[in-house]
Amino acid sequence: MALNSRSAALPAKARVAPQMDADDTADHGGPEDPDVIGGLFYLGYRDGKGQESARDIVLRRVIWRAEKLQVAAHCLLRDQYRCFIVSNFITFANGRTGELIANPHRFLEGLAPIGAEPPSGPARRRDDTGFAQPKKLNVAAMRKELRDLVRPAAILLMAMAKADERLTKEEVGVIGDLVWQGARTTHAIAQTEMLTAMVEEMCALQPTPNLITRALNATLDRGAFPEDLPSWLSRMARADGAIVPEEHAAYRAILSTLRRLVEARAGRS
């Protein structure tokens, strides 16, 4: 399942070393693994106040500070350099391939500056994976949240995919990317079995005209997912390498219905 990342178009500031600030010290100079340092990663993180967030980061340095392994990175969410404590990681994944890194502490520890000794004693205690222990997961609630988020867009994408009465592996890949992006929004990215089942469920949808109208209404709600629906529809139409007349007609019908719904809402306001 592909992960859509911004690695190909990073701002220039993301490609240079971090500037010194209140959270940075001169001990950032460590070995630079070209496959890791400067790479794009997905990070699910819990800060010191217990607040959870998801973001893409460009890794710059790995350091020990205050007996804690930390990474200095350019945070694409905040567009600034930040330091993150590795033991607070909830999810850590390769931002280019989407591959989950099961033990981030072990993965990153070897990149700390040569000669820096890890601390001993209670400060080193953590679980076997190196992750911060998340709150007890309610998988059923997580599944419902993800389904409610992606289902309206999936209905519309499947209407496009099934317009020519066939479903290709490339079109399934588009649905997979939609579910993956939804999982990042709902912090369900580590639930791989659930994501696989969700892709299968979305691909089994049978869009009817009424279902399509309801899905379009849902996409008009504030904060609807995904942000750029027409580009997703266009991507689905091109997924198998050719846009056939049936797909073009389905695309026009969906956008026509969407315009009608927008006009109807404007008339009621």
Short mmCIF file of C-alpha atoms in Angstrom, two decimals:
data_model
loop_
_atom_site.label_atom_id
_atom_site.label_comp_id
_atom_site.label_asym_id
_atom_site.label_seq_id
_atom_site.Cartn_x
_atom_site.Cartn_y
_atom_site.Cartn_z
CA MET A 1 0.00 0.00 0.00
CA ALA A 2 1.59 3.22 -1.14
CA LEU A 3 2.01 6.14 1.17
CA ASN A 4 1.54 9.52 -0.48
CA SER A 5 4.33 11.68 0.90
CA ARG A 6 5.79 15.08 0.21
CA SER A 7 9.35 13.78 0.00
CA ALA A 8 9.67 14.74 -3.66
CA ALA A 9 8.82 18.39 -3.05
CA LEU A 10 10.26 19.29 0.33
CA PRO A 11 10.96 22.96 0.98
CA ALA A 12 14.62 23.90 0.78
CA LYS A 13 14.79 24.60 4.52
CA ALA A 14 13.99 20.91 5.16
CA ARG A 15 17.22 19.90 3.45
CA VAL A 16 19.66 21.78 5.67
CA ALA A 17 20.88 21.15 9.20
CA PRO A 18 18.77 22.43 12.13
CA GLN A 19 19.47 25.91 13.40
CA MET A 20 20.49 26.35 17.03
CA ASP A 21 17.61 27.33 19.31
CA ALA A 22 16.47 26.80 22.88
CA ASP A 23 15.90 23.09 22.26
CA ASP A 24 19.04 22.41 20.20
CA THR A 25 22.57 21.91 21.43
CA ALA A 26 25.91 21.45 19.76
CA ASP A 27 25.86 17.71 20.37
CA HIS A 28 23.72 17.13 17.28
CA GLY A 29 26.73 16.06 15.25
CA GLY A 30 26.34 12.32 14.87
CA PRO A 31 26.85 9.75 12.12
CA GLU A 32 24.67 10.41 9.10
CA ASP A 33 23.09 7.28 7.63
CA PRO A 34 21.97 8.40 4.14
CA ASP A 35 18.99 6.04 4.32
CA VAL A 36 17.78 7.59 7.59
CA ILE A 37 19.20 11.07 8.16
CA GLY A 38 17.44 13.42 5.77
CA GLY A 39 14.70 10.86 5.19
CA LEU A 40 10.97 11.44 5.49
CA PHE A 41 9.15 9.63 8.30
CA TYR A 42 5.59 9.45 9.61
CA LEU A 43 5.39 10.00 13.37
CA GLY A 44 2.52 9.41 15.77
CA TYR A 45 3.57 11.19 18.97
CA ARG A 46 2.39 11.84 22.52
CA ASP A 47 3.86 14.96 24.14
CA GLY A 48 4.59 15.57 27.82
CA LYS A 49 0.99 16.72 28.40
CA GLY A 50 -0.42 13.50 26.98
CA GLN A 51 -1.69 15.13 23.78
CA GLU A 52 -1.38 12.93 20.69
CA SER A 53 -0.61 14.13 17.18
CA ALA A 54 0.39 12.79 13.77
CA ARG A 55 2.93 14.45 11.53
CA ASP A 56 5.54 13.99 8.79
CA ILE A 57 9.12 14.77 9.81
CA VAL A 58 12.46 15.03 8.03
CA LEU A 59 15.01 13.44 10.35
CA ARG A 60 18.17 15.49 10.92
CA ARG A 61 19.97 14.24 14.07
CA VAL A 62 19.66 11.59 16.79
CA ILE A 63 20.93 12.62 20.24
CA TRP A 64 20.97 11.68 23.92
CA ARG A 65 19.77 14.50 26.18
CA ALA A 66 18.68 14.35 29.83
CA GLU A 67 19.10 10.56 29.67
CA LYS A 68 16.54 10.32 26.85
CA LEU A 69 17.05 9.38 23.23
CA GLN A 70 15.70 12.19 21.06
CA VAL A 71 15.52 13.11 17.38
CA ALA A 72 15.93 16.59 15.95
CA ALA A 73 13.80 16.94 12.84
CA HIS A 74 12.07 19.37 10.55
CA CYS A 75 8.36 19.00 11.37
CA LEU A 76 6.26 19.49 8.23
CA LEU A 77 3.12 19.95 10.34
CA ARG A 78 4.51 23.01 12.13
CA ASP A 79 7.09 23.91 9.45
CA GLN A 80 9.82 24.28 12.07
CA TYR A 81 12.60 22.31 13.73
CA ARG A 82 11.53 20.30 16.74
CA CYS A 83 12.99 17.70 19.10
CA PHE A 84 11.01 14.53 19.82
CA ILE A 85 11.62 12.03 22.63
CA VAL A 86 11.79 8.54 21.13
CA SER A 87 10.11 6.88 24.12
CA ASN A 88 7.04 9.06 23.38
CA PHE A 89 6.64 7.65 19.86
CA ILE A 90 3.30 5.93 19.30
CA THR A 91 3.82 5.06 15.64
CA PHE A 92 6.93 5.42 13.50
CA ALA A 93 6.96 4.60 9.78
CA ASN A 94 8.99 5.20 6.65
CA GLY A 95 7.31 8.16 4.95
CA ARG A 96 8.29 6.93 1.48
CA THR A 97 7.31 3.25 1.65
CA GLY A 98 4.84 3.26 4.56
CA GLU A 99 6.78 0.45 6.28
CA LEU A 100 6.19 0.46 10.03
CA ILE A 101 9.30 0.45 12.23
CA ALA A 102 8.54 -1.98 15.04
CA ASN A 103 11.27 -0.83 17.44
CA PRO A 104 12.14 2.85 16.85
CA HIS A 105 14.50 2.99 19.83
CA ARG A 106 16.68 0.19 18.48
CA PHE A 107 16.39 1.60 14.94
CA LEU A 108 17.60 5.08 15.98
CA GLU A 109 19.94 4.36 18.88
CA GLY A 110 22.93 3.57 16.67
CA LEU A 111 22.72 7.00 15.04
CA ALA A 112 23.45 8.90 18.26
CA PRO A 113 26.89 10.63 18.31
CA ILE A 114 29.87 8.31 18.66
CA GLY A 115 31.05 8.18 22.26
CA ALA A 116 27.65 9.12 23.68
CA GLU A 117 26.78 6.53 26.31
CA PRO A 118 23.13 5.60 26.93
CA PRO A 119 21.97 6.21 30.49
CA SER A 120 21.53 3.45 33.01
CA GLY A 121 18.93 2.90 35.70
CA PRO A 122 15.20 3.66 35.77
CA ALA A 123 15.38 6.26 33.00
CA ARG A 124 16.14 3.47 30.51
CA ARG A 125 13.09 1.39 31.31
CA ARG A 126 10.58 1.01 28.53
CA ASP A 127 8.56 -1.73 26.92
CA ASP A 128 10.11 -4.30 24.57
CA THR A 129 9.19 -2.36 21.43
CA GLY A 130 10.64 1.00 22.46
CA PHE A 131 7.25 2.67 21.97
CA ALA A 132 5.37 4.75 24.49
CA GLN A 133 2.51 2.61 25.70
CA PRO A 134 -0.69 3.95 24.12
CA LYS A 135 -3.94 4.19 25.97
CA LYS A 136 -5.94 0.96 25.85
CA LEU A 137 -7.31 0.80 22.34
CA ASN A 138 -10.98 0.40 21.59
CA VAL A 139 -10.55 -1.26 18.21
CA ALA A 140 -14.30 -1.34 17.48
CA ALA A 141 -14.58 2.42 18.05
CA MET A 142 -11.44 3.00 16.00
CA ARG A 143 -12.85 0.92 13.14
CA LYS A 144 -16.14 2.86 13.20
CA GLU A 145 -14.34 6.20 13.21
CA LEU A 146 -12.23 5.18 10.23
CA ARG A 147 -15.21 3.75 8.33
CA ASP A 148 -17.32 6.87 8.91
CA LEU A 149 -14.43 9.02 7.67
CA VAL A 150 -13.51 7.20 4.45
CA ARG A 151 -16.81 5.63 3.37
CA PRO A 152 -18.37 8.67 1.60
CA ALA A 153 -15.28 9.21 -0.56
CA ALA A 154 -14.90 5.46 -1.10
CA ILE A 155 -18.49 5.29 -2.42
CA LEU A 156 -17.69 7.96 -5.01
CA LEU A 157 -14.37 6.39 -5.97
CA MET A 158 -15.99 2.98 -6.37
CA ALA A 159 -18.68 4.55 -8.57
CA MET A 160 -15.82 5.67 -10.81
CA ALA A 161 -13.98 2.35 -10.63
CA LYS A 162 -17.05 0.23 -11.45
CA ALA A 163 -18.29 2.48 -14.26
CA ASP A 164 -16.61 0.13 -16.76
CA GLU A 165 -17.84 -2.93 -14.82
CA ARG A 166 -14.38 -4.08 -13.72
CA LEU A 167 -12.07 -3.41 -10.80
CA THR A 168 -8.31 -3.47 -11.41
CA LYS A 169 -5.51 -3.83 -8.86
CA GLU A 170 -4.50 -0.23 -9.58
CA GLU A 171 -7.98 0.96 -8.64
CA VAL A 172 -7.84 -1.13 -5.47
CA GLY A 173 -4.55 0.67 -4.76
CA VAL A 174 -6.34 4.04 -4.87
CA ILE A 175 -8.84 2.79 -2.29
CA GLY A 176 -5.90 1.52 -0.24
CA ASP A 177 -4.28 4.94 -0.29
CA LEU A 178 -7.57 6.56 0.76
CA VAL A 179 -7.89 4.17 3.72
CA TRP A 180 -4.21 4.71 4.64
CA GLN A 181 -4.67 8.48 4.64
CA GLY A 182 -7.80 8.11 6.75
CA ALA A 183 -5.89 5.90 9.18
CA ARG A 184 -3.28 8.61 9.61
CA THR A 185 -6.05 11.09 10.42
CA THR A 186 -7.68 8.77 12.98
CA HIS A 187 -4.38 7.42 14.42
CA ALA A 188 -5.24 3.89 13.30
CA ILE A 189 -2.15 3.49 11.14
CA ALA A 190 -0.69 0.66 13.25
CA GLN A 191 -3.83 -1.49 12.92
CA THR A 192 -2.69 -3.28 9.76
CA GLU A 193 -5.25 -6.10 9.87
CA MET A 194 -8.06 -3.61 10.34
CA LEU A 195 -6.80 -1.49 7.42
CA THR A 196 -6.62 -4.50 5.12
CA ALA A 197 -10.18 -5.48 6.06
CA MET A 198 -11.33 -1.88 5.57
CA VAL A 199 -9.89 -1.78 2.05
CA GLU A 200 -11.74 -5.00 1.20
CA GLU A 201 -14.97 -3.59 2.67
CA MET A 202 -14.70 -0.35 0.69
CA CYS A 203 -13.93 -2.23 -2.53
CA ALA A 204 -17.09 -4.30 -2.04
CA LEU A 205 -19.34 -1.22 -2.03
CA GLN A 206 -22.09 -1.13 -4.67
CA PRO A 207 -22.78 2.58 -5.27
CA THR A 208 -26.39 3.41 -6.17
CA PRO A 209 -27.62 6.87 -7.24
CA ASN A 210 -29.12 7.43 -3.78
CA LEU A 211 -25.94 6.28 -2.06
CA ILE A 212 -23.85 8.57 -4.27
CA THR A 213 -26.05 11.57 -3.40
CA ARG A 214 -25.75 10.85 0.32
CA ALA A 215 -21.99 10.47 -0.02
CA LEU A 216 -21.71 13.80 -1.83
CA ASN A 217 -23.77 15.48 0.89
CA ALA A 218 -21.33 14.10 3.45
CA THR A 219 -18.35 15.50 1.55
CA LEU A 220 -19.88 18.99 1.75
CA ASP A 221 -19.82 18.99 5.53
CA ARG A 222 -17.21 21.14 7.23
CA GLY A 223 -13.90 19.35 7.62
CA ALA A 224 -14.92 16.65 5.13
CA PHE A 225 -12.38 14.02 4.07
CA PRO A 226 -10.49 14.06 1.76
CA GLU A 227 -9.77 17.73 1.13
CA ASP A 228 -9.52 17.54 -2.69
CA LEU A 229 -12.20 15.11 -3.84
CA PRO A 230 -12.07 15.96 -7.59
CA SER A 231 -8.37 15.07 -7.74
CA TRP A 232 -9.10 11.69 -6.13
CA LEU A 233 -11.87 11.05 -8.67
CA SER A 234 -9.52 12.00 -11.50
CA ARG A 235 -6.82 9.74 -10.08
CA MET A 236 -9.25 6.80 -9.95
CA ALA A 237 -10.27 7.40 -13.56
CA ARG A 238 -6.61 7.29 -14.66
CA ALA A 239 -5.57 4.43 -12.34
CA ASP A 240 -5.69 1.64 -14.92
CA GLY A 241 -3.93 3.72 -17.59
CA ALA A 242 -6.93 4.72 -19.69
CA ILE A 243 -10.05 6.82 -19.13
CA VAL A 244 -12.92 5.04 -20.87
CA PRO A 245 -16.16 6.82 -21.85
CA GLU A 246 -18.07 5.16 -18.98
CA GLU A 247 -15.63 6.59 -16.41
CA HIS A 248 -15.77 10.02 -18.03
CA ALA A 249 -19.56 9.96 -17.88
CA ALA A 250 -19.51 8.86 -14.21
CA TYR A 251 -17.06 11.68 -13.39
CA ARG A 252 -19.29 14.30 -15.03
CA ALA A 253 -22.41 12.91 -13.33
CA ILE A 254 -20.79 13.04 -9.88
CA LEU A 255 -19.58 16.61 -10.35
CA SER A 256 -22.97 17.66 -11.76
CA THR A 257 -24.73 16.23 -8.70
CA LEU A 258 -22.20 17.92 -6.45
CA ARG A 259 -22.86 21.31 -8.08
CA ARG A 260 -26.61 20.79 -7.68
CA LEU A 261 -26.21 20.01 -3.99
CA VAL A 262 -23.99 23.06 -3.46
CA GLU A 263 -26.56 25.30 -5.18
CA ALA A 264 -29.37 23.80 -3.09
CA ARG A 265 -27.47 24.47 0.13
CA ALA A 266 -26.74 28.02 -0.98
CA GLY A 267 -30.44 28.58 -1.70
CA ARG A 268 -31.37 27.49 1.83
CA SER A 269 -28.85 29.82 3.49
#
